[in-house]
Short mmCIF file of C-alpha atoms (C1' of nucleotides) in Angstrom, two decimals:
data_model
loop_
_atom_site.label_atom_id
_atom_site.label_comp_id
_atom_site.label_asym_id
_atom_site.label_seq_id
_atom_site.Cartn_x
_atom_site.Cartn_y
_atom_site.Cartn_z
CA UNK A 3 -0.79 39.23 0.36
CA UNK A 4 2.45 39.11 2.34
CA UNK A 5 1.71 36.31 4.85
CA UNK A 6 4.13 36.23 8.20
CA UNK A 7 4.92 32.65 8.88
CA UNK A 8 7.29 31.41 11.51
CA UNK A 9 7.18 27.94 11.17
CA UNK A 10 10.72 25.81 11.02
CA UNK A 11 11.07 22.57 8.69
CA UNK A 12 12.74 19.73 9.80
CA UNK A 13 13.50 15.85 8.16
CA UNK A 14 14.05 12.85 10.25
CA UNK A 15 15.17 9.52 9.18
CA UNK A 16 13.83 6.29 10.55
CA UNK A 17 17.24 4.33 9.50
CA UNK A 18 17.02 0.20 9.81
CA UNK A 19 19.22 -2.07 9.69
CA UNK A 20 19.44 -5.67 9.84
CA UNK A 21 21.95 -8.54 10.79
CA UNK A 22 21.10 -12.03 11.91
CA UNK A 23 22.37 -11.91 15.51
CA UNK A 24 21.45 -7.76 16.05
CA UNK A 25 17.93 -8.76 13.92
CA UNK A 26 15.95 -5.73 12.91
CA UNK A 27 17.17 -2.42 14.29
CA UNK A 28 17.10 1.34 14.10
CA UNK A 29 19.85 3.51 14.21
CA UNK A 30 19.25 6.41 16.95
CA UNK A 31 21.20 9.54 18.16
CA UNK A 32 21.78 10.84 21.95
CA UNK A 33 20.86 14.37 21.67
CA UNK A 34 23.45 16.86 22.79
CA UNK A 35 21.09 19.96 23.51
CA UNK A 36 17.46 20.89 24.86
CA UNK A 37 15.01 19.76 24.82
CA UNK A 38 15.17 16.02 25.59
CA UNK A 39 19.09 16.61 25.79
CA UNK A 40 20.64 13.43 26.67
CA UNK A 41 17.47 11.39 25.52
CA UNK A 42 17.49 9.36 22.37
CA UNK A 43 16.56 10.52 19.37
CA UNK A 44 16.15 10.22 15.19
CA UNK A 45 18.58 11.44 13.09
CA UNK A 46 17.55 15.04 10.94
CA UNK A 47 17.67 17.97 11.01
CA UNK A 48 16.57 21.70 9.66
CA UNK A 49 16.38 21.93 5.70
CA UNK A 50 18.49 24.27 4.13
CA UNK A 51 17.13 26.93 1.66
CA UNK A 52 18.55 25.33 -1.34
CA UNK A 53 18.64 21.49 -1.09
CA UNK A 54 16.15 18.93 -1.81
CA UNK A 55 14.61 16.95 1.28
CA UNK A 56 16.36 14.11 0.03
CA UNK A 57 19.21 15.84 0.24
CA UNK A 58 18.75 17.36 3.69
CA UNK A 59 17.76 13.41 5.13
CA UNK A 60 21.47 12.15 3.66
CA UNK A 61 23.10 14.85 4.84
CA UNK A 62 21.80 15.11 8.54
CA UNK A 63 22.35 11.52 8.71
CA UNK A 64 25.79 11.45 7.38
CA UNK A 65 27.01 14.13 10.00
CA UNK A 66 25.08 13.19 13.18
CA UNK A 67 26.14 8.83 12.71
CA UNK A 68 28.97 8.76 9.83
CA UNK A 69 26.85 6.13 7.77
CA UNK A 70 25.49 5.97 4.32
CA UNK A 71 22.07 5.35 3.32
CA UNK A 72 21.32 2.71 1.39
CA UNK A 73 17.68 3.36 -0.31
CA UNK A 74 15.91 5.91 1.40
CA UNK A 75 11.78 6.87 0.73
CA UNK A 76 9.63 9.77 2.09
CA UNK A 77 7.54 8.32 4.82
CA UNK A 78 4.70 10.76 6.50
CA UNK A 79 4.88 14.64 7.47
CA UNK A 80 4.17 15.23 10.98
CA UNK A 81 3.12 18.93 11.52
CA UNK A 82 1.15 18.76 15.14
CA UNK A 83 1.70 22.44 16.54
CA UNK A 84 2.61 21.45 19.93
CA UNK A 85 5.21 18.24 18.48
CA UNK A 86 8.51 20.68 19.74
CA UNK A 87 8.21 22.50 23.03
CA UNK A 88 9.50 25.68 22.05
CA UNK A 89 8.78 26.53 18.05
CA UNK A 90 6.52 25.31 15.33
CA UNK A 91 8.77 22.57 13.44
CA UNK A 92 6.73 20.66 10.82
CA UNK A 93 9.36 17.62 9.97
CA UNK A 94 8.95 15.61 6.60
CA UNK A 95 10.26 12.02 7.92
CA UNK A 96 11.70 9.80 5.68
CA UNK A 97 12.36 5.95 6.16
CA UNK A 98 16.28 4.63 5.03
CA UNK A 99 17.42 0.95 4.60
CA UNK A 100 21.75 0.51 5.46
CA UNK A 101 23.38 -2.72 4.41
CA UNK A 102 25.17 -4.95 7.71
CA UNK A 103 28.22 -2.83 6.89
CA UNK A 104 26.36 0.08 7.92
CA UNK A 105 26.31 -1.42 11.62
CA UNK A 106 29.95 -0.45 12.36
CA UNK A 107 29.82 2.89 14.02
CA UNK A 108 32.41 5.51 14.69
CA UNK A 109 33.69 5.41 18.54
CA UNK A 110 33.57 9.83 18.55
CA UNK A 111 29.69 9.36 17.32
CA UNK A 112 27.13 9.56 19.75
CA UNK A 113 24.73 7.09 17.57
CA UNK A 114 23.55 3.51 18.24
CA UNK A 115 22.07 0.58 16.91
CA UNK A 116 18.89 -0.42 18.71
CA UNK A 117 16.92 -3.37 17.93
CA UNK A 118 13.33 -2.49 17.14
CA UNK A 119 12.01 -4.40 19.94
CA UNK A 120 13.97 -2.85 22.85
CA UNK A 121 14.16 0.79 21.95
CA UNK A 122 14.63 3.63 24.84
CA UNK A 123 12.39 6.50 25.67
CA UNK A 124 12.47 9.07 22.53
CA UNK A 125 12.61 12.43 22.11
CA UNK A 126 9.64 14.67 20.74
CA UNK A 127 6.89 12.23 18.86
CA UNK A 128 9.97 10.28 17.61
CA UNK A 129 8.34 6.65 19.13
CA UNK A 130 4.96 7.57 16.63
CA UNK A 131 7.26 8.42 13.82
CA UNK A 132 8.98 5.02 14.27
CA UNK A 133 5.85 2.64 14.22
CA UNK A 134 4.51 4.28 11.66
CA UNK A 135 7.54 3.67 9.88
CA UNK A 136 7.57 -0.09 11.10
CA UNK A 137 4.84 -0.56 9.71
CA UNK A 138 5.24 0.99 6.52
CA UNK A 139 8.17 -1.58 6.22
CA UNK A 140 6.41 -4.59 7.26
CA UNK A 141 3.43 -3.94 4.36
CA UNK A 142 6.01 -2.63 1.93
CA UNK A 143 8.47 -5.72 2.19
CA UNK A 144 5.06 -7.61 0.96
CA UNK A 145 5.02 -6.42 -2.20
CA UNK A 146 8.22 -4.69 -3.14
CA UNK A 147 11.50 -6.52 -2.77
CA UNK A 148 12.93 -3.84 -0.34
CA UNK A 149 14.70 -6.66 1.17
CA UNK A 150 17.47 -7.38 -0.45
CA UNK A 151 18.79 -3.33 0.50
CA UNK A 152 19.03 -4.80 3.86
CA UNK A 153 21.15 -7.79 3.38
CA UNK A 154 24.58 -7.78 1.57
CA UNK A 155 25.20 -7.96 -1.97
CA UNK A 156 25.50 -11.45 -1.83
CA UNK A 157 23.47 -13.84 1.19
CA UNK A 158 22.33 -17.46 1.31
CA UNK A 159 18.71 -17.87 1.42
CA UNK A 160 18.55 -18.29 4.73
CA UNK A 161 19.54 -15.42 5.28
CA UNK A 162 16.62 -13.76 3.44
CA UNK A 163 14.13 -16.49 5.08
CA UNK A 164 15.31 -15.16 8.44
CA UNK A 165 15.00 -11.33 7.45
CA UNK A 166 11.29 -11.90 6.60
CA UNK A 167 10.22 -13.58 9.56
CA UNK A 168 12.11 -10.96 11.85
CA UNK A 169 9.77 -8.03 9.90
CA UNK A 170 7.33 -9.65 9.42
CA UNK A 171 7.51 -11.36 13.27
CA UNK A 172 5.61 -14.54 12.41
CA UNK A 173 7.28 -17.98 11.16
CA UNK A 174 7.65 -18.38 6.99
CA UNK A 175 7.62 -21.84 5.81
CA UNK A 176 11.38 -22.09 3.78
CA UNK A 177 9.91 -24.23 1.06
CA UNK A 178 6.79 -22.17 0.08
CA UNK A 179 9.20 -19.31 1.01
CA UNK A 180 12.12 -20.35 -1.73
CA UNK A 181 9.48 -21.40 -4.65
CA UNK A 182 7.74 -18.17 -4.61
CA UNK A 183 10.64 -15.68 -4.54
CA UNK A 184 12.72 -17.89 -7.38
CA UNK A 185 9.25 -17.57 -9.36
CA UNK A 186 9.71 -14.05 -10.06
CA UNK A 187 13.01 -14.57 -11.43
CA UNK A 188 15.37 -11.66 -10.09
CA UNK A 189 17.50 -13.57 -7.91
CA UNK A 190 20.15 -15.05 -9.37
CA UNK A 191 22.28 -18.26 -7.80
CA UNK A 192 25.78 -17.29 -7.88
CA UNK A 193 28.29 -20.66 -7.66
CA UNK A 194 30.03 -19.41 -4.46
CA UNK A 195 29.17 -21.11 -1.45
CA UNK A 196 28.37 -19.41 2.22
CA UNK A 197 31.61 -19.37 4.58
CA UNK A 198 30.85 -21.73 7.17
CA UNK A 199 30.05 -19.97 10.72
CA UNK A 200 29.51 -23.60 13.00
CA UNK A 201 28.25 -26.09 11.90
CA UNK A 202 25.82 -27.09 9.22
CA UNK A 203 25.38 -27.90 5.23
CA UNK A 204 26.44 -24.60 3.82
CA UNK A 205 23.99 -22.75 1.37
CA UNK A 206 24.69 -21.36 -2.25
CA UNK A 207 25.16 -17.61 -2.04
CA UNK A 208 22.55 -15.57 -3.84
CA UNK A 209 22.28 -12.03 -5.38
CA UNK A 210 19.15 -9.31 -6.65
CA UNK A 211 19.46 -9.14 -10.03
CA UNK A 212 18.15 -5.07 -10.52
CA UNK A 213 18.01 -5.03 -13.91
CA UNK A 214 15.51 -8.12 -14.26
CA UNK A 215 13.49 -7.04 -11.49
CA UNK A 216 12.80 -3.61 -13.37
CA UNK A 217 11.83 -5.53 -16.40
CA UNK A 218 9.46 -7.58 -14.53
CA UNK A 219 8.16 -4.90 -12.48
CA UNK A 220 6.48 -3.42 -15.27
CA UNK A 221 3.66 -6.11 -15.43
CA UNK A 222 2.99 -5.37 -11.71
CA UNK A 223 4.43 -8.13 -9.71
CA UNK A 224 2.61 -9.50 -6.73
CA UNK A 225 5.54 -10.46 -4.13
CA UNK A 226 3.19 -11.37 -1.35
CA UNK A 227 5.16 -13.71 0.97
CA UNK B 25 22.70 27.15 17.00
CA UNK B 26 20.28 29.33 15.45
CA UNK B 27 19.68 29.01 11.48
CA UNK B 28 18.41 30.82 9.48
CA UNK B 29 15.90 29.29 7.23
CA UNK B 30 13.59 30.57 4.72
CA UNK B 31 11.65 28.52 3.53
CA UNK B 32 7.26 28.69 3.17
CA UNK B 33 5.07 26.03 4.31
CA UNK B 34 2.13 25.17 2.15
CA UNK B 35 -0.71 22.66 2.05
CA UNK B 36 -2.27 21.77 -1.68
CA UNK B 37 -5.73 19.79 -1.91
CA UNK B 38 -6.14 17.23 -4.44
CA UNK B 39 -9.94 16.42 -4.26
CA UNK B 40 -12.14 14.00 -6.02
CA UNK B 41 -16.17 13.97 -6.31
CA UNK B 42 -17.88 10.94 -8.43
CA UNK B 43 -20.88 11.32 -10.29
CA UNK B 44 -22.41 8.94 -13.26
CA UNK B 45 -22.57 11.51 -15.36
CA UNK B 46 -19.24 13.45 -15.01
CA UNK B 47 -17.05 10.69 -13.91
CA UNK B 48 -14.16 10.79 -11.21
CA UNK B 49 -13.19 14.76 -11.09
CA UNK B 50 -11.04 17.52 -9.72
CA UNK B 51 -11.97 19.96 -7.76
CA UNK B 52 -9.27 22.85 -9.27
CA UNK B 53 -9.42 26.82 -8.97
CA UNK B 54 -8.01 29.43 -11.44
CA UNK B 55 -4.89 31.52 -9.62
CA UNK B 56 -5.84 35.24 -9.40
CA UNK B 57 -2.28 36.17 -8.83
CA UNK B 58 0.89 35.67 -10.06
CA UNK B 59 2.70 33.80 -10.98
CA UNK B 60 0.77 31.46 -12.97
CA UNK B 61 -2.23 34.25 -13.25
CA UNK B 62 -5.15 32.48 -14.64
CA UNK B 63 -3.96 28.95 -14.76
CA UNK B 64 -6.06 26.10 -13.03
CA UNK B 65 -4.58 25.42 -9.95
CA UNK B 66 -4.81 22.91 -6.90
CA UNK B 67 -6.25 24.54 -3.66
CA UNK B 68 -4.81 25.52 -0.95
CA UNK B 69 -2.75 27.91 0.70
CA UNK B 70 0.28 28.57 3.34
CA UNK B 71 -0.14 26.77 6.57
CA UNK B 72 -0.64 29.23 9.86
CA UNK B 73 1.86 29.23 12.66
CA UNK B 74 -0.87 27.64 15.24
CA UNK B 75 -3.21 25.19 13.38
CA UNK B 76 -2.42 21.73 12.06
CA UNK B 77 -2.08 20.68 8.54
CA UNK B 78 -4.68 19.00 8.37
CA UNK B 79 -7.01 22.22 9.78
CA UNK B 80 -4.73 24.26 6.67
CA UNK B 81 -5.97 22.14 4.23
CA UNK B 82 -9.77 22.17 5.36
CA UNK B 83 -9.49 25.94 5.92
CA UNK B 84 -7.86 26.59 2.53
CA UNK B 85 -10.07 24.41 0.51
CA UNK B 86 -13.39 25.95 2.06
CA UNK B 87 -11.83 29.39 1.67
CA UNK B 88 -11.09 28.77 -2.07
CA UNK B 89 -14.14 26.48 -3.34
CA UNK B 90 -16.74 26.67 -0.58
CA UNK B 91 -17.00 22.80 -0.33
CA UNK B 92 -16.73 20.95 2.55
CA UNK B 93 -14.22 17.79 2.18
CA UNK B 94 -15.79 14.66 3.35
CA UNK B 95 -12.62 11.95 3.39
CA UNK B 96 -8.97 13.58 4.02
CA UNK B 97 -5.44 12.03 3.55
CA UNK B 98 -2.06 12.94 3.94
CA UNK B 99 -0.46 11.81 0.49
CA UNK B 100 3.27 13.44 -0.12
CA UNK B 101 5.43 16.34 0.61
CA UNK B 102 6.87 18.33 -2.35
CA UNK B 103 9.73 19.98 -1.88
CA UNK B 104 11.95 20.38 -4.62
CA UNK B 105 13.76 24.07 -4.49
CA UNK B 106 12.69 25.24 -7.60
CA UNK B 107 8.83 23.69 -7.55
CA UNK B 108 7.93 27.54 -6.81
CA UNK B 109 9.66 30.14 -9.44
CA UNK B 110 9.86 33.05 -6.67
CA UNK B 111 10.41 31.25 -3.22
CA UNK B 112 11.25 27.95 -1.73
CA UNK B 113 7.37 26.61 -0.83
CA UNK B 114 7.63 23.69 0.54
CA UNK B 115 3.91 21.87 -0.24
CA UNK B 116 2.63 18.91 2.10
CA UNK B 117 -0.01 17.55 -0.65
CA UNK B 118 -3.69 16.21 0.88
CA UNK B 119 -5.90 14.09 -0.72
CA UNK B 120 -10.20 13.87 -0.30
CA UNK B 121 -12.88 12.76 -1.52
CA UNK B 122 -16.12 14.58 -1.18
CA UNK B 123 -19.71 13.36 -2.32
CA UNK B 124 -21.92 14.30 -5.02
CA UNK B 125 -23.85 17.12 -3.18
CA UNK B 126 -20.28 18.83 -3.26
CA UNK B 127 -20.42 19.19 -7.17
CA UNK B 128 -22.71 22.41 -6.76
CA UNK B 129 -20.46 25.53 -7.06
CA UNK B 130 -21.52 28.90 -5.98
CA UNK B 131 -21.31 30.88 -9.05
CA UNK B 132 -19.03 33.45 -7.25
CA UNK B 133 -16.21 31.14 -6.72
CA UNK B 134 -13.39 30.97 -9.77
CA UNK B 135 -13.41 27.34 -8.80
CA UNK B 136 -14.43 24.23 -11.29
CA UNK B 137 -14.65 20.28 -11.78
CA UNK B 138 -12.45 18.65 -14.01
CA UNK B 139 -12.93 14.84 -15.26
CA UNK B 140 -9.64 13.37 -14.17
CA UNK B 141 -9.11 12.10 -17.96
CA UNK B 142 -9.35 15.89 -19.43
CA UNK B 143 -7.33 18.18 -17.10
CA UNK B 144 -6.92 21.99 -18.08
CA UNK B 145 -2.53 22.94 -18.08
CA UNK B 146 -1.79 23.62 -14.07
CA UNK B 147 0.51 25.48 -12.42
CA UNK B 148 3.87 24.48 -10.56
CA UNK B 149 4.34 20.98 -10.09
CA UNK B 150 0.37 20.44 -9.75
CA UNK B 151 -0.03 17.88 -12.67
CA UNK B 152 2.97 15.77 -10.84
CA UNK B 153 1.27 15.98 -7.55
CA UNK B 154 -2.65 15.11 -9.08
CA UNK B 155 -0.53 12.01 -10.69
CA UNK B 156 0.29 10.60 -7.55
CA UNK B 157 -2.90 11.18 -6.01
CA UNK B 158 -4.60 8.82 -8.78
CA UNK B 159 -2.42 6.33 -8.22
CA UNK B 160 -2.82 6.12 -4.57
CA UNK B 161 -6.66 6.54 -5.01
CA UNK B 162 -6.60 3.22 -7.31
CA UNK B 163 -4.84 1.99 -4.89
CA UNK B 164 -6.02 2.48 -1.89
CA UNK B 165 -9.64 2.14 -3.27
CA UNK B 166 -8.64 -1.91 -3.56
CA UNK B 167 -7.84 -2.32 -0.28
CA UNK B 168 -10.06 0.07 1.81
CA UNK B 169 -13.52 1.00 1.49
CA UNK B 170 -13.08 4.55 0.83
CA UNK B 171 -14.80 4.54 -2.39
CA UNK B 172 -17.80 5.25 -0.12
CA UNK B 173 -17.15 8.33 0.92
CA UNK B 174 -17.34 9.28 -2.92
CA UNK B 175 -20.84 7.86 -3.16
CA UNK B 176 -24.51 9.23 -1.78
CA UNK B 177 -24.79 7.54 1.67
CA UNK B 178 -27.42 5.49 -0.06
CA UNK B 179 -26.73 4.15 -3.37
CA UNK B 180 -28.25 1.56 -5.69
CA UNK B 181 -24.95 -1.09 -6.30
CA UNK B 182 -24.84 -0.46 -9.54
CA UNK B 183 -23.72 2.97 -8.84
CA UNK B 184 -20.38 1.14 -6.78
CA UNK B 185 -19.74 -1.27 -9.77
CA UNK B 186 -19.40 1.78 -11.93
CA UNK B 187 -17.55 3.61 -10.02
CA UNK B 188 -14.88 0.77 -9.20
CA UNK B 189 -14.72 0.58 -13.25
CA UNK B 190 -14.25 4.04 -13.34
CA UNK B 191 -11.62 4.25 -10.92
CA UNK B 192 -9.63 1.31 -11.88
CA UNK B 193 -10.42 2.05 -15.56
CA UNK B 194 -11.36 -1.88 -16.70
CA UNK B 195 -14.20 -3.43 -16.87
CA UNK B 196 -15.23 -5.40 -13.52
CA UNK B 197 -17.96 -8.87 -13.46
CA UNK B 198 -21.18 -7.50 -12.06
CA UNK B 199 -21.81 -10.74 -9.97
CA UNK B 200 -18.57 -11.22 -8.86
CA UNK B 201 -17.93 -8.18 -7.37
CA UNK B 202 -21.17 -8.24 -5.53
CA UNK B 203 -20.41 -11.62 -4.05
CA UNK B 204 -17.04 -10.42 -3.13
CA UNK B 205 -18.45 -7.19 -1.53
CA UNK B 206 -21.75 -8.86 -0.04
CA UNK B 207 -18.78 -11.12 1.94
CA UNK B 208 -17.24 -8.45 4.12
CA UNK B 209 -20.81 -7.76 5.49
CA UNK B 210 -20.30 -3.85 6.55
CA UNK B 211 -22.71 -3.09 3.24
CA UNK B 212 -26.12 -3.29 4.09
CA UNK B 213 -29.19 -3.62 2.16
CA UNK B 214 -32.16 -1.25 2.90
CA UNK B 215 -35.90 -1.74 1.58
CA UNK B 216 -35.69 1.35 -0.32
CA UNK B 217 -35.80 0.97 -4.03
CA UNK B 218 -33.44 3.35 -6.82
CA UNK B 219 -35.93 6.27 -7.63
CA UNK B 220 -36.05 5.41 -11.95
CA UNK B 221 -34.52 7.87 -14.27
CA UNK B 222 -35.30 5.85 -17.39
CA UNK B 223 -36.52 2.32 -18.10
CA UNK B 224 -35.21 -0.15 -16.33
CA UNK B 225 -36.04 -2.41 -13.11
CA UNK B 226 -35.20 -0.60 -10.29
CA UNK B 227 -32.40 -1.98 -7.77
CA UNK B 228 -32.55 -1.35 -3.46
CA UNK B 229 -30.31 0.97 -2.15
CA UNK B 230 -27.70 0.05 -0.08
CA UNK B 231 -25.57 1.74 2.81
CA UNK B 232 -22.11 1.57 4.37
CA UNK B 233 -22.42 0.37 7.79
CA UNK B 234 -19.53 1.78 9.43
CA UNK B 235 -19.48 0.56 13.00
CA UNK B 236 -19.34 -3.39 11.13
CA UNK B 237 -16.82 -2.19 9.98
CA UNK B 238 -14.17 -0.80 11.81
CA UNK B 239 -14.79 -3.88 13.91
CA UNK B 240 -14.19 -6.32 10.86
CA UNK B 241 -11.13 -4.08 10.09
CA UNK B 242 -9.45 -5.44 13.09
CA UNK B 243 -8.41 -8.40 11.79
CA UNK B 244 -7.12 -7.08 8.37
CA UNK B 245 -9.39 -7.35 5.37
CA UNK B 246 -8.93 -7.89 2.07
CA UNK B 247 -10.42 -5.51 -0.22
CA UNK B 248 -9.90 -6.78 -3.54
CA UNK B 249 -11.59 -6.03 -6.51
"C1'" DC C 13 28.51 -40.87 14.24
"C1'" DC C 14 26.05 -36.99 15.83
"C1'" DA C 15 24.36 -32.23 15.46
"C1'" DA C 16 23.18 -28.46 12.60
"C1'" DA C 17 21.55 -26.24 8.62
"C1'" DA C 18 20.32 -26.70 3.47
"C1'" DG C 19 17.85 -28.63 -0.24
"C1'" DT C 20 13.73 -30.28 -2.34
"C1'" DG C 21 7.91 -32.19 -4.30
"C1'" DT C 22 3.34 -33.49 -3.61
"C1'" DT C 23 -1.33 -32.98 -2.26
"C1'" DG C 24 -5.66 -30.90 -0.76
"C1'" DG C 25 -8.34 -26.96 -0.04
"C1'" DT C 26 -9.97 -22.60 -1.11
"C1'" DA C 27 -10.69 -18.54 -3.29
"C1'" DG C 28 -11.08 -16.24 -7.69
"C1'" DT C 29 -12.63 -16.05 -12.37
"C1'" DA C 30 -15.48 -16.88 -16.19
"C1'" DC C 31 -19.85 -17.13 -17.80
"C1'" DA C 32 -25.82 -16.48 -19.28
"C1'" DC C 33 -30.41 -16.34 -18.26
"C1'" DC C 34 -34.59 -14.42 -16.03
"C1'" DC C 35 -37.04 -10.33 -13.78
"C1'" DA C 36 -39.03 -5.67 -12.97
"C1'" DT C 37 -40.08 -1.40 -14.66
"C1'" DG C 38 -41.21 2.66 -18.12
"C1'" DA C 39 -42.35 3.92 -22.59
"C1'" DT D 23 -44.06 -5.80 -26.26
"C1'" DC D 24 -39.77 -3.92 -26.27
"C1'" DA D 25 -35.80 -1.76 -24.31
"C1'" DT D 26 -33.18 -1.03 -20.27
"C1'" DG D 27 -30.90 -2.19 -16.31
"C1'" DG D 28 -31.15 -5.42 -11.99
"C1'" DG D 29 -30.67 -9.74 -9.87
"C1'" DT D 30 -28.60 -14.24 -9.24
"C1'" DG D 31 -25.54 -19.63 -9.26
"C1'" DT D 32 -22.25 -22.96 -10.95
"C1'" DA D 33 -18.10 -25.04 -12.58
"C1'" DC D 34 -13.33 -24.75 -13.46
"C1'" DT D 35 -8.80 -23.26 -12.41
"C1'" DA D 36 -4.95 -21.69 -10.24
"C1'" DC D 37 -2.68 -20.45 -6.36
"C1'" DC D 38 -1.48 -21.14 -1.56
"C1'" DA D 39 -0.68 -23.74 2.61
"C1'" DA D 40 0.62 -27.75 4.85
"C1'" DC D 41 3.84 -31.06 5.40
"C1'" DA D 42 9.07 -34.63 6.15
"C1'" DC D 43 12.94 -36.71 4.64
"C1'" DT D 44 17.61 -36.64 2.66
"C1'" DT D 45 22.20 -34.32 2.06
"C1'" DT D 46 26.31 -31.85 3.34
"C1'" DT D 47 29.33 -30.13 6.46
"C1'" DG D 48 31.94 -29.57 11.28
"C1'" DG D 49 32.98 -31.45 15.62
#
DNA sequence: CCAAAAGTGTTGGTAGTACACCCATGA
DNA sequence: TCATGGGTGTACTACCAACACTTTTGG
């Protein structure tokens, strides 16, 4: 039952990023051929025989922008015959988190940073690819501390405050905001204090403490904000 | 920039029916080829160059069982290179839910039910795949009402409170699940009464009213049990 | 001393949970 | 009349949402 397939498979990475004057952004590639040359585009590529679709999704994204993902999770499989003009290509897309470090790019790469709100025409069905991954983020930041892969190691509150209301779009009250993250217990108040940028009362620093959220996760935490 | 790639597309069908008596079950079918000759395996089948995944899966699953799926769901790709001994198969893993009139077999099919709690030894990754698929179904069953489309379109509510226990494997309050159901108003009571099978007063049969509600889905419900 | 951001507690409302008795039917 | 499953209301609790003033720093 030899069966003659001709179908290509592809991965694409829907790569955000975050910083409090860029706020939430993608990272997106000019492509160099056709179609859609010239037009904007999500990093990927073809899978190779031999490596994992993880694998392939750090990879392509490593060559085609320089950066390193950060936490990376399978998002949706788009297989719609007619999604490339010329072949089948089913792609596997996959949905990445970089840290602010992440936003300094190479001058010889063709990549950019594009925040989420103002992003340019897209190649293929890369514009359904991203909302679907939008929102994946938006519900998954609800109830899994994704967050913190976004921010650096160590961030005032603030700074975490800010991050929610930018995905989630919609004001957070701080206070609420503060007693209900320091309930679960996995953020830890370092003594350092925030460099001052203006002016202002500057904040404790704060870091994720992995190892107790793992512990805690166990019992099913409910991070709703 | 032509590659050469290898690699097979597949689609695999992890399907649930619901009955009283049997319980949440699998829908599985026993390979006739090798490898993995005779074990209980997941349907489905290698995806053709011109119809969509989705089409695969219903095509495949018909093809190998003869049952119609009723409720279909895109729920992870598997790719890992060695998932298949002989090639790299890539597998873009369904789930459904069909209803209880799907539980008749035609005797000419090497195809069987399974109760989710005493699964037969499958092939390839299968058990991994089936593993995720009952996690997202207890999931997903708490915030949408697809636990439906694993019910008769008329059923008395007892038969939902049992299946809810079932699903989520604890025991659930009788009257507070009602109330909490009765709320969202797209479940609507009918004058027929529960034909008896045994003592017992007989309870009305209810139906999901689906036009209330994809127009109370709108503004984001809260399915809870 | 003024502007900007950080820190912090209390109260009221609501939604969820726990819980037990009566009713309709078949045998 | 007994056994089986269906139907229903109340009270308590716990969590969430709303809300404003004081403190620290830079200019």
């Amino acid at each position: 039952m030899t069966v003659l397939q001709n179908i290509k498979l592809a991965v694409d990475a829907v790569v955000f990023g975050y910083t409090a004057t860029e706020g939430l952004s993608l990272l997106l590639i000019k492509r160099d051929a056709s179609p859609f040359k010239g037009t904007w585009a999500l990093p990927g590529g073809l899978v190779k025989d031999d490596e994992s679709l993880e694998n392939a999704v750090e990879r392509g994204f490593r060559e085609e922008t320089g950066v390193t993902i950060n936490y990376l999770e399978q998002l949706y499989s788009f297989g719609q015959p007619e999604r490339d003009p010329r072949n089948r290509v089913v792609s596997i897309a996959y949905y990445g988190l970089v840290r602010p470090d992440g936003f300094n790019l190479q001058a010889s790469i063709d990549a950019a940073w594009f925040n989420v709100k103002a992003l340019p025409a897209l190649a293929f069905d890369h514009k359904d690819i991203i909302n679907i991954a939008i929102g994946r983020l938006k519900a998954k930041i609800t109830y899994e501390p994704i967050g913190f892969e976004l921010l650096d190691r160590k961030f005032p509150f603030s700074a975490l405050e800010k991050l929610y209301q930018t995905v989630l779009d919609r004001p957070i009250d701080r206070r609420n905001c503060k007693k209900k993250i320091m309930k679960f217990g996995f953020l830890e108040e370092t003594k350092e204090k925030q460099q001052l940028k203006g002016s202002g009362r500057p904040g404790f620093l704060y870091k994720f403490d992995e190892k107790h959220y793992f512990l805690s996760k166990e019992e099913g935490i409910n991070f709703e904000i």
